[in-house]
mmCIF file of C-alpha atoms in Angstrom:
data_model
loop_
_atom_site.group_PDB
_atom_site.id
_atom_site.type_symbol
_atom_site.label_atom_id
_atom_site.label_comp_id
_atom_site.label_asym_id
_atom_site.label_seq_id
_atom_site.Cartn_x
_atom_site.Cartn_y
_atom_site.Cartn_z
ATOM 1 C CA MET A 1 24.632 5.640 -5.931
ATOM 2 C CA SER A 2 28.152 6.646 -4.857
ATOM 3 C CA VAL A 3 29.749 9.958 -5.853
ATOM 4 C CA ARG A 4 31.945 9.819 -8.961
ATOM 5 C CA ASN A 5 34.233 12.825 -9.206
ATOM 6 C CA THR A 6 34.914 12.755 -12.922
ATOM 7 C CA ALA A 7 34.787 15.530 -15.461
ATOM 8 C CA ARG A 8 32.410 13.518 -17.598
ATOM 9 C CA ARG A 9 29.846 13.161 -14.797
ATOM 10 C CA LEU A 10 30.099 16.804 -13.816
ATOM 11 C CA THR A 11 29.515 17.801 -17.413
ATOM 12 C CA ALA A 12 26.443 15.557 -17.611
ATOM 13 C CA LEU A 13 25.052 16.968 -14.381
ATOM 14 C CA ALA A 14 25.636 20.513 -15.526
ATOM 15 C CA THR A 15 23.894 19.809 -18.815
ATOM 16 C CA ALA A 16 20.917 18.205 -17.065
ATOM 17 C CA ALA A 17 20.667 21.102 -14.623
ATOM 18 C CA GLY A 18 20.818 23.592 -17.456
ATOM 19 C CA LEU A 19 17.993 21.937 -19.340
ATOM 20 C CA THR A 20 15.953 21.738 -16.150
ATOM 21 C CA LEU A 21 16.340 25.442 -15.534
ATOM 22 C CA ALA A 22 15.490 26.191 -19.141
ATOM 23 C CA LEU A 23 12.131 24.546 -18.597
ATOM 24 C CA LEU A 24 11.495 26.081 -15.196
ATOM 25 C CA MET A 25 12.634 29.712 -15.597
ATOM 26 C CA PRO A 26 9.893 32.227 -16.392
ATOM 27 C CA ALA A 27 11.673 33.616 -19.452
ATOM 28 C CA GLY A 28 11.946 30.285 -21.184
ATOM 29 C CA PRO A 29 8.679 28.288 -21.070
ATOM 30 C CA ALA A 30 7.416 29.350 -24.491
ATOM 31 C CA LEU A 31 10.620 28.255 -26.187
ATOM 32 C CA ALA A 32 10.879 25.122 -24.066
ATOM 33 C CA ASP A 33 7.286 24.121 -24.815
ATOM 34 C CA ALA A 34 7.835 24.696 -28.520
ATOM 35 C CA GLY A 35 10.889 22.460 -28.412
ATOM 36 C CA PHE A 36 9.006 19.802 -26.498
ATOM 37 C CA ARG A 37 6.098 19.875 -28.938
ATOM 38 C CA GLN A 38 8.537 19.430 -31.799
ATOM 39 C CA TRP A 39 10.144 16.513 -29.980
ATOM 40 C CA VAL A 40 6.715 14.903 -29.473
ATOM 41 C CA SER A 41 6.009 15.278 -33.182
ATOM 42 C CA ASP A 42 9.387 13.854 -34.184
ATOM 43 C CA PHE A 43 9.238 10.916 -31.771
ATOM 44 C CA ARG A 44 5.958 9.700 -33.231
ATOM 45 C CA ALA A 45 7.724 7.886 -36.083
ATOM 46 C CA THR A 46 10.063 6.146 -33.623
ATOM 47 C CA ALA A 47 7.146 4.997 -31.470
ATOM 48 C CA VAL A 48 5.170 3.726 -34.456
ATOM 49 C CA ALA A 49 8.232 1.867 -35.732
ATOM 50 C CA GLY A 50 8.470 0.325 -32.272
ATOM 51 C CA GLY A 51 4.945 -1.098 -32.492
ATOM 52 C CA VAL A 52 2.783 1.710 -31.082
ATOM 53 C CA SER A 53 -0.269 2.582 -33.154
ATOM 54 C CA GLY A 54 -0.495 6.135 -34.410
ATOM 55 C CA ALA A 55 -3.906 6.495 -32.800
ATOM 56 C CA VAL A 56 -2.624 5.471 -29.346
ATOM 57 C CA TYR A 57 0.362 7.793 -29.664
ATOM 58 C CA ASP A 58 -1.747 10.755 -30.729
ATOM 59 C CA GLN A 59 -4.287 10.202 -27.965
ATOM 60 C CA SER A 60 -1.642 9.771 -25.260
ATOM 61 C CA MET A 61 0.436 12.768 -26.349
ATOM 62 C CA ARG A 62 -2.438 15.172 -26.999
ATOM 63 C CA GLY A 63 -1.885 18.355 -24.987
ATOM 64 C CA ILE A 64 1.052 16.879 -23.063
ATOM 65 C CA GLU A 65 3.518 19.289 -21.457
ATOM 66 C CA PRO A 66 6.858 18.746 -19.680
ATOM 67 C CA ASP A 67 6.601 17.982 -15.972
ATOM 68 C CA PRO A 68 8.995 20.316 -14.105
ATOM 69 C CA VAL A 69 8.702 18.229 -10.930
ATOM 70 C CA VAL A 70 10.097 15.205 -12.776
ATOM 71 C CA LEU A 71 13.105 17.160 -14.004
ATOM 72 C CA GLU A 72 13.731 18.614 -10.576
ATOM 73 C CA LYS A 73 13.667 15.159 -8.996
ATOM 74 C CA ALA A 74 15.994 13.851 -11.706
ATOM 75 C CA ARG A 75 18.395 16.713 -11.013
ATOM 76 C CA THR A 76 18.392 16.384 -7.225
ATOM 77 C CA GLN A 77 18.670 12.621 -6.746
ATOM 78 C CA PRO A 78 21.061 11.922 -3.844
ATOM 79 C CA GLU A 79 24.588 10.950 -4.834
ATOM 80 C CA PHE A 80 25.724 9.657 -1.443
ATOM 81 C CA THR A 81 25.624 6.307 0.318
ATOM 82 C CA ALA A 82 23.635 6.269 3.544
ATOM 83 C CA PRO A 83 25.106 4.371 6.508
ATOM 84 C CA ALA A 84 23.712 0.880 6.966
ATOM 85 C CA TRP A 85 21.589 1.734 10.011
ATOM 86 C CA ASP A 86 20.022 4.697 8.189
ATOM 87 C CA TYR A 87 18.948 2.579 5.229
ATOM 88 C CA PHE A 88 17.586 -0.336 7.247
ATOM 89 C CA ASP A 89 15.900 1.689 9.997
ATOM 90 C CA ASN A 90 13.724 3.360 7.359
ATOM 91 C CA ARG A 91 12.673 0.045 5.826
ATOM 92 C CA VAL A 92 12.849 -2.777 8.362
ATOM 93 C CA HIS A 93 10.885 -1.627 11.395
ATOM 94 C CA ASP A 94 8.055 -2.722 13.644
ATOM 95 C CA GLN A 95 5.289 -0.993 11.674
ATOM 96 C CA ALA A 96 6.391 -2.558 8.359
ATOM 97 C CA VAL A 97 6.418 -5.960 10.067
ATOM 98 C CA ALA A 98 2.972 -5.505 11.645
ATOM 99 C CA ASN A 99 1.476 -4.303 8.354
ATOM 100 C CA GLY A 100 3.061 -7.221 6.511
ATOM 101 C CA GLN A 101 1.595 -9.715 8.964
ATOM 102 C CA ALA A 102 -1.830 -8.096 8.607
ATOM 103 C CA MET A 103 -1.558 -8.297 4.817
ATOM 104 C CA ALA A 104 -0.477 -11.934 5.069
ATOM 105 C CA LYS A 105 -3.770 -12.718 6.824
ATOM 106 C CA LYS A 106 -5.895 -10.549 4.544
ATOM 107 C CA TRP A 107 -4.496 -11.997 1.316
ATOM 108 C CA ARG A 108 -3.808 -15.532 2.536
ATOM 109 C CA PRO A 109 -5.960 -17.365 -0.063
ATOM 110 C CA TRP A 110 -4.259 -15.512 -2.910
ATOM 111 C CA LEU A 111 -0.826 -15.910 -1.372
ATOM 112 C CA ASP A 112 -1.486 -19.658 -1.129
ATOM 113 C CA ARG A 113 -2.234 -19.760 -4.871
ATOM 114 C CA ILE A 114 0.710 -17.548 -5.820
ATOM 115 C CA GLU A 115 3.135 -19.575 -3.704
ATOM 116 C CA ALA A 116 1.823 -22.822 -5.192
ATOM 117 C CA ARG A 117 2.114 -21.518 -8.759
ATOM 118 C CA PHE A 118 5.513 -19.790 -8.589
ATOM 119 C CA GLY A 119 7.253 -21.388 -5.606
ATOM 120 C CA VAL A 120 8.264 -18.012 -4.162
ATOM 121 C CA ASP A 121 8.052 -17.438 -0.399
ATOM 122 C CA ARG A 122 5.024 -15.244 0.373
ATOM 123 C CA ASN A 123 6.956 -13.295 2.985
ATOM 124 C CA ILE A 124 9.498 -12.212 0.389
ATOM 125 C CA LEU A 125 6.632 -10.921 -1.777
ATOM 126 C CA LEU A 126 5.122 -9.052 1.165
ATOM 127 C CA ALA A 127 8.499 -7.514 1.985
ATOM 128 C CA ILE A 128 8.932 -6.339 -1.622
ATOM 129 C CA TRP A 129 5.430 -4.840 -1.519
ATOM 130 C CA SER A 130 6.391 -2.970 1.645
ATOM 131 C CA MET A 131 9.683 -1.744 0.206
ATOM 132 C CA GLU A 132 8.196 -0.630 -3.095
ATOM 133 C CA SER A 133 4.955 1.106 -2.096
ATOM 134 C CA ASN A 134 4.380 0.692 1.646
ATOM 135 C CA TYR A 135 1.692 -1.913 0.911
ATOM 136 C CA GLY A 136 0.074 0.406 -1.638
ATOM 137 C CA GLU A 137 -0.097 3.518 0.546
ATOM 138 C CA THR A 138 2.360 5.362 -1.700
ATOM 139 C CA LEU A 139 -0.052 5.024 -4.627
ATOM 140 C CA LYS A 140 -2.519 7.234 -2.751
ATOM 141 C CA ARG A 141 -0.081 10.143 -2.547
ATOM 142 C CA ASP A 142 -0.592 12.793 -5.192
ATOM 143 C CA ASP A 143 2.748 14.364 -4.271
ATOM 144 C CA ILE A 144 4.532 11.193 -5.426
ATOM 145 C CA MET A 145 2.398 9.592 -8.137
ATOM 146 C CA ARG A 146 2.640 11.073 -11.629
ATOM 147 C CA ASN A 147 1.369 10.284 -15.119
ATOM 148 C CA VAL A 148 3.808 7.720 -16.517
ATOM 149 C CA VAL A 149 3.598 8.859 -20.139
ATOM 150 C CA ARG A 150 4.200 12.493 -19.178
ATOM 151 C CA SER A 151 7.085 11.595 -16.849
ATOM 152 C CA LEU A 152 8.861 9.460 -19.415
ATOM 153 C CA ALA A 153 8.317 11.954 -22.234
ATOM 154 C CA THR A 154 9.741 14.677 -19.993
ATOM 155 C CA LEU A 155 12.839 12.618 -19.194
ATOM 156 C CA ALA A 156 13.278 11.543 -22.811
ATOM 157 C CA TYR A 157 13.248 15.176 -23.916
ATOM 158 C CA GLY A 158 14.868 17.025 -21.022
ATOM 159 C CA ASP A 159 17.290 14.708 -19.205
ATOM 160 C CA PRO A 160 20.354 13.627 -21.240
ATOM 161 C CA LYS A 161 21.400 11.116 -18.563
ATOM 162 C CA ARG A 162 18.120 9.225 -18.763
ATOM 163 C CA SER A 163 17.028 9.959 -22.322
ATOM 164 C CA LYS A 164 17.805 6.505 -23.755
ATOM 165 C CA TYR A 165 16.144 4.760 -20.805
ATOM 166 C CA ALA A 166 13.095 7.032 -20.976
ATOM 167 C CA ARG A 167 12.563 6.585 -24.724
ATOM 168 C CA THR A 168 12.607 2.806 -24.371
ATOM 169 C CA GLN A 169 10.266 2.903 -21.383
ATOM 170 C CA LEU A 170 7.930 5.404 -23.053
ATOM 171 C CA ILE A 171 7.382 3.101 -26.021
ATOM 172 C CA ALA A 172 6.757 0.208 -23.603
ATOM 173 C CA ALA A 173 4.278 2.320 -21.604
ATOM 174 C CA LEU A 174 2.368 3.235 -24.767
ATOM 175 C CA LYS A 175 2.191 -0.449 -25.663
ATOM 176 C CA ILE A 176 0.704 -1.170 -22.233
ATOM 177 C CA LEU A 177 -2.044 1.339 -22.992
ATOM 178 C CA GLN A 178 -2.486 -0.309 -26.381
ATOM 179 C CA THR A 179 -3.167 -3.713 -24.776
ATOM 180 C CA GLY A 180 -5.980 -2.246 -22.676
ATOM 181 C CA ASP A 181 -4.603 -3.561 -19.366
ATOM 182 C CA ILE A 182 -4.909 -0.031 -17.965
ATOM 183 C CA ASP A 183 -6.208 3.301 -19.241
ATOM 184 C CA GLU A 184 -4.123 6.452 -19.421
ATOM 185 C CA SER A 185 -5.780 8.157 -16.459
ATOM 186 C CA HIS A 186 -4.725 5.271 -14.197
ATOM 187 C CA LEU A 187 -1.259 4.709 -15.695
ATOM 188 C CA MET A 188 0.461 6.321 -12.729
ATOM 189 C CA GLY A 189 3.923 5.782 -11.330
ATOM 190 C CA SER A 190 6.996 7.330 -9.787
ATOM 191 C CA TRP A 191 8.787 10.285 -11.375
ATOM 192 C CA ALA A 192 11.043 7.795 -13.215
ATOM 193 C CA GLY A 193 8.174 5.637 -14.496
ATOM 194 C CA ALA A 194 8.069 2.760 -11.984
ATOM 195 C CA MET A 195 4.476 1.566 -11.776
ATOM 196 C CA GLY A 196 1.998 -0.128 -9.508
ATOM 197 C CA GLN A 197 1.936 -1.761 -6.100
ATOM 198 C CA THR A 198 5.315 -3.391 -6.655
ATOM 199 C CA GLN A 199 6.924 -0.727 -8.877
ATOM 200 C CA PHE A 200 7.674 -2.238 -12.276
ATOM 201 C CA ILE A 201 9.163 -0.170 -15.068
ATOM 202 C CA PRO A 202 7.197 -0.621 -18.322
ATOM 203 C CA THR A 203 9.627 -3.056 -20.000
ATOM 204 C CA SER A 204 9.675 -5.269 -16.900
ATOM 205 C CA TYR A 205 5.890 -5.137 -16.785
ATOM 206 C CA GLN A 206 5.794 -6.381 -20.375
ATOM 207 C CA ARG A 207 8.146 -9.233 -19.505
ATOM 208 C CA TYR A 208 6.652 -10.393 -16.214
ATOM 209 C CA ALA A 209 3.098 -9.062 -15.699
ATOM 210 C CA VAL A 210 0.543 -11.708 -14.695
ATOM 211 C CA ASP A 211 -3.273 -11.702 -14.696
ATOM 212 C CA MET A 212 -3.546 -13.678 -11.478
ATOM 213 C CA ASP A 213 -7.149 -12.797 -10.637
ATOM 214 C CA GLY A 214 -8.328 -13.870 -14.104
ATOM 215 C CA ASN A 215 -10.239 -10.741 -15.078
ATOM 216 C CA GLY A 216 -8.455 -10.390 -18.415
ATOM 217 C CA LYS A 217 -6.200 -7.517 -17.324
ATOM 218 C CA ARG A 218 -2.704 -7.507 -15.839
ATOM 219 C CA ASP A 219 -3.471 -4.797 -13.323
ATOM 220 C CA ILE A 220 -0.552 -4.232 -10.947
ATOM 221 C CA TRP A 221 -2.097 -0.930 -9.812
ATOM 222 C CA SER A 222 -5.340 -2.017 -8.167
ATOM 223 C CA SER A 223 -5.216 -5.843 -8.167
ATOM 224 C CA ILE A 224 -3.073 -7.099 -5.300
ATOM 225 C CA PRO A 225 -3.086 -10.677 -6.666
ATOM 226 C CA ASP A 226 -1.810 -9.430 -10.026
ATOM 227 C CA ALA A 227 0.877 -7.271 -8.406
ATOM 228 C CA LEU A 228 2.210 -9.972 -6.081
ATOM 229 C CA ALA A 229 2.065 -12.649 -8.769
ATOM 230 C CA THR A 230 3.977 -10.363 -11.135
ATOM 231 C CA SER A 231 6.737 -10.017 -8.547
ATOM 232 C CA ALA A 232 6.728 -13.777 -8.003
ATOM 233 C CA ASN A 233 6.985 -14.349 -11.746
ATOM 234 C CA LEU A 234 10.027 -12.070 -11.957
ATOM 235 C CA LEU A 235 11.767 -13.933 -9.152
ATOM 236 C CA LYS A 236 10.892 -17.363 -10.540
ATOM 237 C CA LYS A 237 12.117 -16.514 -14.024
ATOM 238 C CA ASN A 238 15.368 -15.224 -12.579
ATOM 239 C CA GLY A 239 16.089 -18.491 -10.797
ATOM 240 C CA TRP A 240 14.309 -18.449 -7.433
ATOM 241 C CA GLN A 241 14.902 -21.723 -5.584
ATOM 242 C CA ALA A 242 11.637 -22.831 -4.006
ATOM 243 C CA GLY A 243 11.746 -23.890 -0.384
ATOM 244 C CA LYS A 244 15.058 -22.142 0.319
ATOM 245 C CA THR A 245 15.878 -19.004 2.224
ATOM 246 C CA TRP A 246 17.823 -15.957 0.987
ATOM 247 C CA GLY A 247 20.584 -16.340 3.545
ATOM 248 C CA TYR A 248 21.491 -16.403 7.238
ATOM 249 C CA GLU A 249 22.785 -14.030 9.863
ATOM 250 C CA VAL A 250 26.005 -15.534 11.177
ATOM 251 C CA SER A 251 28.723 -15.015 13.751
ATOM 252 C CA ILE A 252 32.265 -14.958 12.426
ATOM 253 C CA PRO A 253 35.530 -15.783 14.167
ATOM 254 C CA ALA A 254 38.348 -13.310 14.719
ATOM 255 C CA GLY A 255 40.942 -13.092 12.014
ATOM 256 C CA LYS A 256 40.824 -12.869 8.244
ATOM 257 C CA LEU A 257 38.464 -15.135 6.324
ATOM 258 C CA PRO A 258 38.871 -16.116 2.668
ATOM 259 C CA GLY A 259 36.549 -14.532 0.131
ATOM 260 C CA GLY A 260 34.400 -16.044 -2.588
ATOM 261 C CA PRO A 261 31.554 -18.580 -2.504
ATOM 262 C CA LYS A 262 31.860 -21.762 -0.483
ATOM 263 C CA THR A 263 29.476 -24.399 0.784
ATOM 264 C CA ILE A 264 27.963 -23.701 4.156
ATOM 265 C CA ALA A 265 29.795 -26.778 5.423
ATOM 266 C CA GLN A 266 33.078 -25.173 4.353
ATOM 267 C CA TRP A 267 32.136 -21.928 6.110
ATOM 268 C CA GLN A 268 31.350 -23.905 9.238
ATOM 269 C CA ALA A 269 34.785 -25.497 9.073
ATOM 270 C CA LEU A 270 36.240 -21.977 9.065
ATOM 271 C CA GLY A 271 34.394 -21.149 12.290
ATOM 272 C CA VAL A 272 31.328 -19.398 10.865
ATOM 273 C CA VAL A 273 28.180 -20.338 12.784
ATOM 274 C CA ARG A 274 24.553 -19.272 12.532
ATOM 275 C CA ALA A 275 23.716 -16.361 14.839
ATOM 276 C CA GLY A 276 21.555 -17.367 17.784
ATOM 277 C CA GLY A 277 22.747 -20.969 17.719
ATOM 278 C CA LYS A 278 20.243 -22.347 15.196
ATOM 279 C CA PRO A 279 21.462 -24.947 12.688
ATOM 280 C CA PHE A 280 21.788 -24.226 8.977
ATOM 281 C CA LYS A 281 19.146 -25.872 6.797
ATOM 282 C CA ASN A 282 21.365 -27.208 4.012
ATOM 283 C CA LEU A 283 25.124 -27.552 4.384
ATOM 284 C CA THR A 284 25.632 -28.100 0.647
ATOM 285 C CA ASP A 285 24.279 -24.689 -0.384
ATOM 286 C CA LYS A 286 26.895 -22.342 -1.822
ATOM 287 C CA ALA A 287 27.084 -19.067 0.107
ATOM 288 C CA THR A 288 29.007 -15.791 0.095
ATOM 289 C CA LEU A 289 29.962 -13.969 3.288
ATOM 290 C CA LYS A 290 28.986 -10.292 3.538
ATOM 291 C CA VAL A 291 29.558 -7.768 6.331
ATOM 292 C CA PRO A 292 27.692 -4.632 5.133
ATOM 293 C CA ASP A 293 28.430 -2.689 8.337
ATOM 294 C CA GLY A 294 31.949 -3.941 8.933
ATOM 295 C CA ARG A 295 33.091 -6.550 11.413
ATOM 296 C CA GLY A 296 31.393 -4.745 14.288
ATOM 297 C CA GLY A 297 27.974 -5.116 12.681
ATOM 298 C CA PRO A 298 25.937 -8.144 11.631
ATOM 299 C CA ALA A 299 27.410 -10.666 9.204
ATOM 300 C CA PHE A 300 25.539 -12.795 6.677
ATOM 301 C CA LEU A 301 25.941 -15.840 4.481
ATOM 302 C CA MET A 302 24.033 -15.137 1.270
ATOM 303 C CA ILE A 303 22.835 -18.039 -0.877
ATOM 304 C CA ARG A 304 21.380 -18.102 -4.390
ATOM 305 C CA ASN A 305 18.011 -16.491 -3.626
ATOM 306 C CA PHE A 306 19.746 -13.347 -2.360
ATOM 307 C CA SER A 307 21.141 -12.803 -5.865
ATOM 308 C CA VAL A 308 17.694 -13.464 -7.333
ATOM 309 C CA ILE A 309 16.178 -10.677 -5.220
ATOM 310 C CA LYS A 310 18.814 -8.386 -6.746
ATOM 311 C CA ALA A 311 17.174 -8.971 -10.128
ATOM 312 C CA TYR A 312 14.452 -6.710 -8.698
ATOM 313 C CA ASN A 313 16.883 -4.046 -7.560
ATOM 314 C CA ASN A 314 20.599 -4.644 -8.076
ATOM 315 C CA ALA A 315 21.765 -3.467 -4.669
ATOM 316 C CA ASP A 316 22.944 -5.575 -1.738
ATOM 317 C CA LYS A 317 21.197 -3.310 0.789
ATOM 318 C CA TYR A 318 17.876 -3.632 -1.021
ATOM 319 C CA ALA A 319 18.036 -7.420 -1.215
ATOM 320 C CA LEU A 320 19.154 -7.688 2.403
ATOM 321 C CA ALA A 321 16.341 -5.398 3.590
ATOM 322 C CA VAL A 322 13.824 -7.567 1.725
ATOM 323 C CA GLY A 323 15.249 -10.701 3.301
ATOM 324 C CA LEU A 324 15.382 -9.314 6.836
ATOM 325 C CA LEU A 325 11.883 -7.849 6.620
ATOM 326 C CA ALA A 326 10.516 -11.103 5.190
ATOM 327 C CA ASP A 327 12.019 -13.069 8.077
ATOM 328 C CA GLU A 328 10.366 -10.788 10.634
ATOM 329 C CA ILE A 329 6.999 -10.876 8.851
ATOM 330 C CA ALA A 330 7.280 -14.673 9.073
ATOM 331 C CA GLY A 331 7.685 -14.370 12.852
ATOM 332 C CA GLY A 332 11.439 -14.062 13.241
ATOM 333 C CA THR A 333 12.917 -11.987 16.049
ATOM 334 C CA GLY A 334 15.212 -9.771 13.988
ATOM 335 C CA LEU A 335 18.962 -9.350 14.102
ATOM 336 C CA VAL A 336 21.048 -10.910 16.833
ATOM 337 C CA GLN A 337 23.864 -8.403 16.228
ATOM 338 C CA ASP A 338 22.444 -4.939 15.543
ATOM 339 C CA TRP A 339 23.844 -2.312 13.209
ATOM 340 C CA GLN A 340 26.593 -0.036 14.505
ATOM 341 C CA ARG A 341 24.202 2.801 15.256
ATOM 342 C CA PRO A 342 25.835 5.790 17.045
ATOM 343 C CA PHE A 343 22.727 6.533 19.102
ATOM 344 C CA THR A 344 19.831 4.833 20.880
ATOM 345 C CA LYS A 345 17.310 3.592 18.334
ATOM 346 C CA LEU A 346 13.682 4.740 18.340
ATOM 347 C CA SER A 347 10.650 2.573 17.596
ATOM 348 C CA PHE A 348 8.549 3.482 14.575
ATOM 349 C CA GLU A 349 5.946 5.205 16.766
ATOM 350 C CA GLU A 350 8.692 7.137 18.548
ATOM 351 C CA ARG A 351 10.051 8.305 15.196
ATOM 352 C CA GLN A 352 6.593 9.601 14.340
ATOM 353 C CA GLU A 353 6.447 11.289 17.744
ATOM 354 C CA LEU A 354 9.836 12.867 17.063
ATOM 355 C CA GLN A 355 8.557 14.323 13.792
ATOM 356 C CA LYS A 356 5.384 15.632 15.427
ATOM 357 C CA ARG A 357 7.246 17.289 18.286
ATOM 358 C CA LEU A 358 9.684 18.874 15.840
ATOM 359 C CA SER A 359 6.663 20.151 13.915
ATOM 360 C CA ASP A 360 5.080 21.509 17.084
ATOM 361 C CA HIS A 361 8.262 23.485 17.718
ATOM 362 C CA GLY A 362 8.316 24.852 14.168
ATOM 363 C CA TYR A 363 11.274 22.845 12.849
ATOM 364 C CA TYR A 364 9.527 20.319 10.588
ATOM 365 C CA ASP A 365 6.747 20.638 8.024
ATOM 366 C CA GLY A 366 6.664 17.166 6.493
ATOM 367 C CA LYS A 367 4.535 14.085 7.050
ATOM 368 C CA PHE A 368 4.628 12.160 10.324
ATOM 369 C CA ASP A 369 5.539 8.956 8.502
ATOM 370 C CA GLY A 370 8.343 7.673 10.712
ATOM 371 C CA LYS A 371 10.794 7.817 7.817
ATOM 372 C CA ILE A 372 13.815 9.937 8.580
ATOM 373 C CA GLY A 373 14.764 11.628 5.335
ATOM 374 C CA ASP A 374 16.572 14.871 4.566
ATOM 375 C CA GLY A 375 13.720 17.035 5.895
ATOM 376 C CA SER A 376 13.617 15.242 9.232
ATOM 377 C CA LYS A 377 17.410 15.313 9.575
ATOM 378 C CA ALA A 378 17.538 19.044 8.828
ATOM 379 C CA ALA A 379 14.838 19.650 11.443
ATOM 380 C CA ILE A 380 16.716 17.577 14.030
ATOM 381 C CA MET A 381 19.929 19.485 13.356
ATOM 382 C CA ALA A 382 18.158 22.833 13.671
ATOM 383 C CA TYR A 383 16.686 21.770 16.995
ATOM 384 C CA GLN A 384 20.026 20.409 18.194
ATOM 385 C CA ALA A 385 21.652 23.742 17.362
ATOM 386 C CA LYS A 386 18.971 25.610 19.306
ATOM 387 C CA VAL A 387 19.384 23.583 22.499
ATOM 388 C CA GLY A 388 23.158 23.181 22.298
ATOM 389 C CA LEU A 389 23.393 19.509 21.310
ATOM 390 C CA ASN A 390 25.842 18.012 18.825
ATOM 391 C CA GLN A 391 24.372 18.687 15.375
ATOM 392 C CA ASP A 392 24.441 15.161 13.933
ATOM 393 C CA GLY A 393 20.827 14.923 12.707
ATOM 394 C CA TYR A 394 20.348 11.473 14.268
ATOM 395 C CA PRO A 395 16.770 10.390 15.165
ATOM 396 C CA SER A 396 17.874 9.392 18.639
ATOM 397 C CA LEU A 397 16.142 8.700 21.930
ATOM 398 C CA GLU A 398 18.334 11.432 23.392
ATOM 399 C CA VAL A 399 16.849 14.076 21.067
ATOM 400 C CA LEU A 400 13.321 12.810 21.688
ATOM 401 C CA LYS A 401 13.839 13.101 25.456
ATOM 402 C CA TRP A 402 14.945 16.711 25.038
ATOM 403 C CA LEU A 403 11.841 17.439 22.965
ATOM 404 C CA ARG A 404 9.598 15.831 25.567
ATOM 405 C CA LYS A 405 10.967 18.237 28.175
ATOM 406 C CA GLN A 406 10.010 21.307 26.162
#
């Protein structure tokens, strides 16, 4: 989300931060807990009016307390836009591709059935699974997974920015418990309430969840068929066009090009060609030209299915990462024109090596997961400062070579 320097936003952030501190400071917990308990009592009528049984509400809310980790994460969500290479390098990489191809083999019979039933490309589903939970690995992390009811109740009570969202999602989550699809001890999700292998918020779960394996439960937490079919159902119901791609990497001519959607044939007439020399599949498809990294980076013609992926997450970068990762899982060779990266790119294993070597030198204390987040960047900058390099925080081959010398 981009920064918005408005008085209204600053006021909202200050209010949220104040409430967070009120819950976390030693002098305030008794008062905060009393206020939260009163809120739980008052919200019962709203939940019951929304279709939640009193018994389910009472059972789910018994002994519940605010989750300070949830409020801290809500308060510290990044408000900047990462450069294109940063976003895609953390999501579309060799390990994600290899894992996706392994999962394609492992779940092939189910993917055959899901593709036949919903018409959604299996590689798109695998890419979404990778993006949302690293093929389920994220669900094993106690430092990330939290009780959904507790998280949503905490946000509904303590975060003015997300209160309306959290109240709606909390009622939906309680209804999920009421159906018996999952029990409370396994109703786990992200700090903001996104659930399961493919990260559905409770209202989306209600709308799209599928019992693909036929066991009587729509279990997107432990049933891979249910999770992937639920994602396929979302895409189908939002207009997925079976048998078509999401878009194409293209090469564009010099000079200004007109905006807006046009048929691929019209784009071709303007000098736009498919990168790598391959032909387009359907010249009558309407497409929109996008250059997410400027003219010096890769360019793309996006057709209808690209917009459908955005029904999952309404961000161009997300949908493009899904599409690019899906193409590579299917056996594609990746981008012809790479991102405008101001350093030499590392492989996934080299990124893990970078993290380990930084840890060995006392600069990094996180996981060796190959994902370069704020902790890794801070460690790189600290190391760069120590050895006299430019402090840019980039996970570069140049930095790794310096570390290897130590």
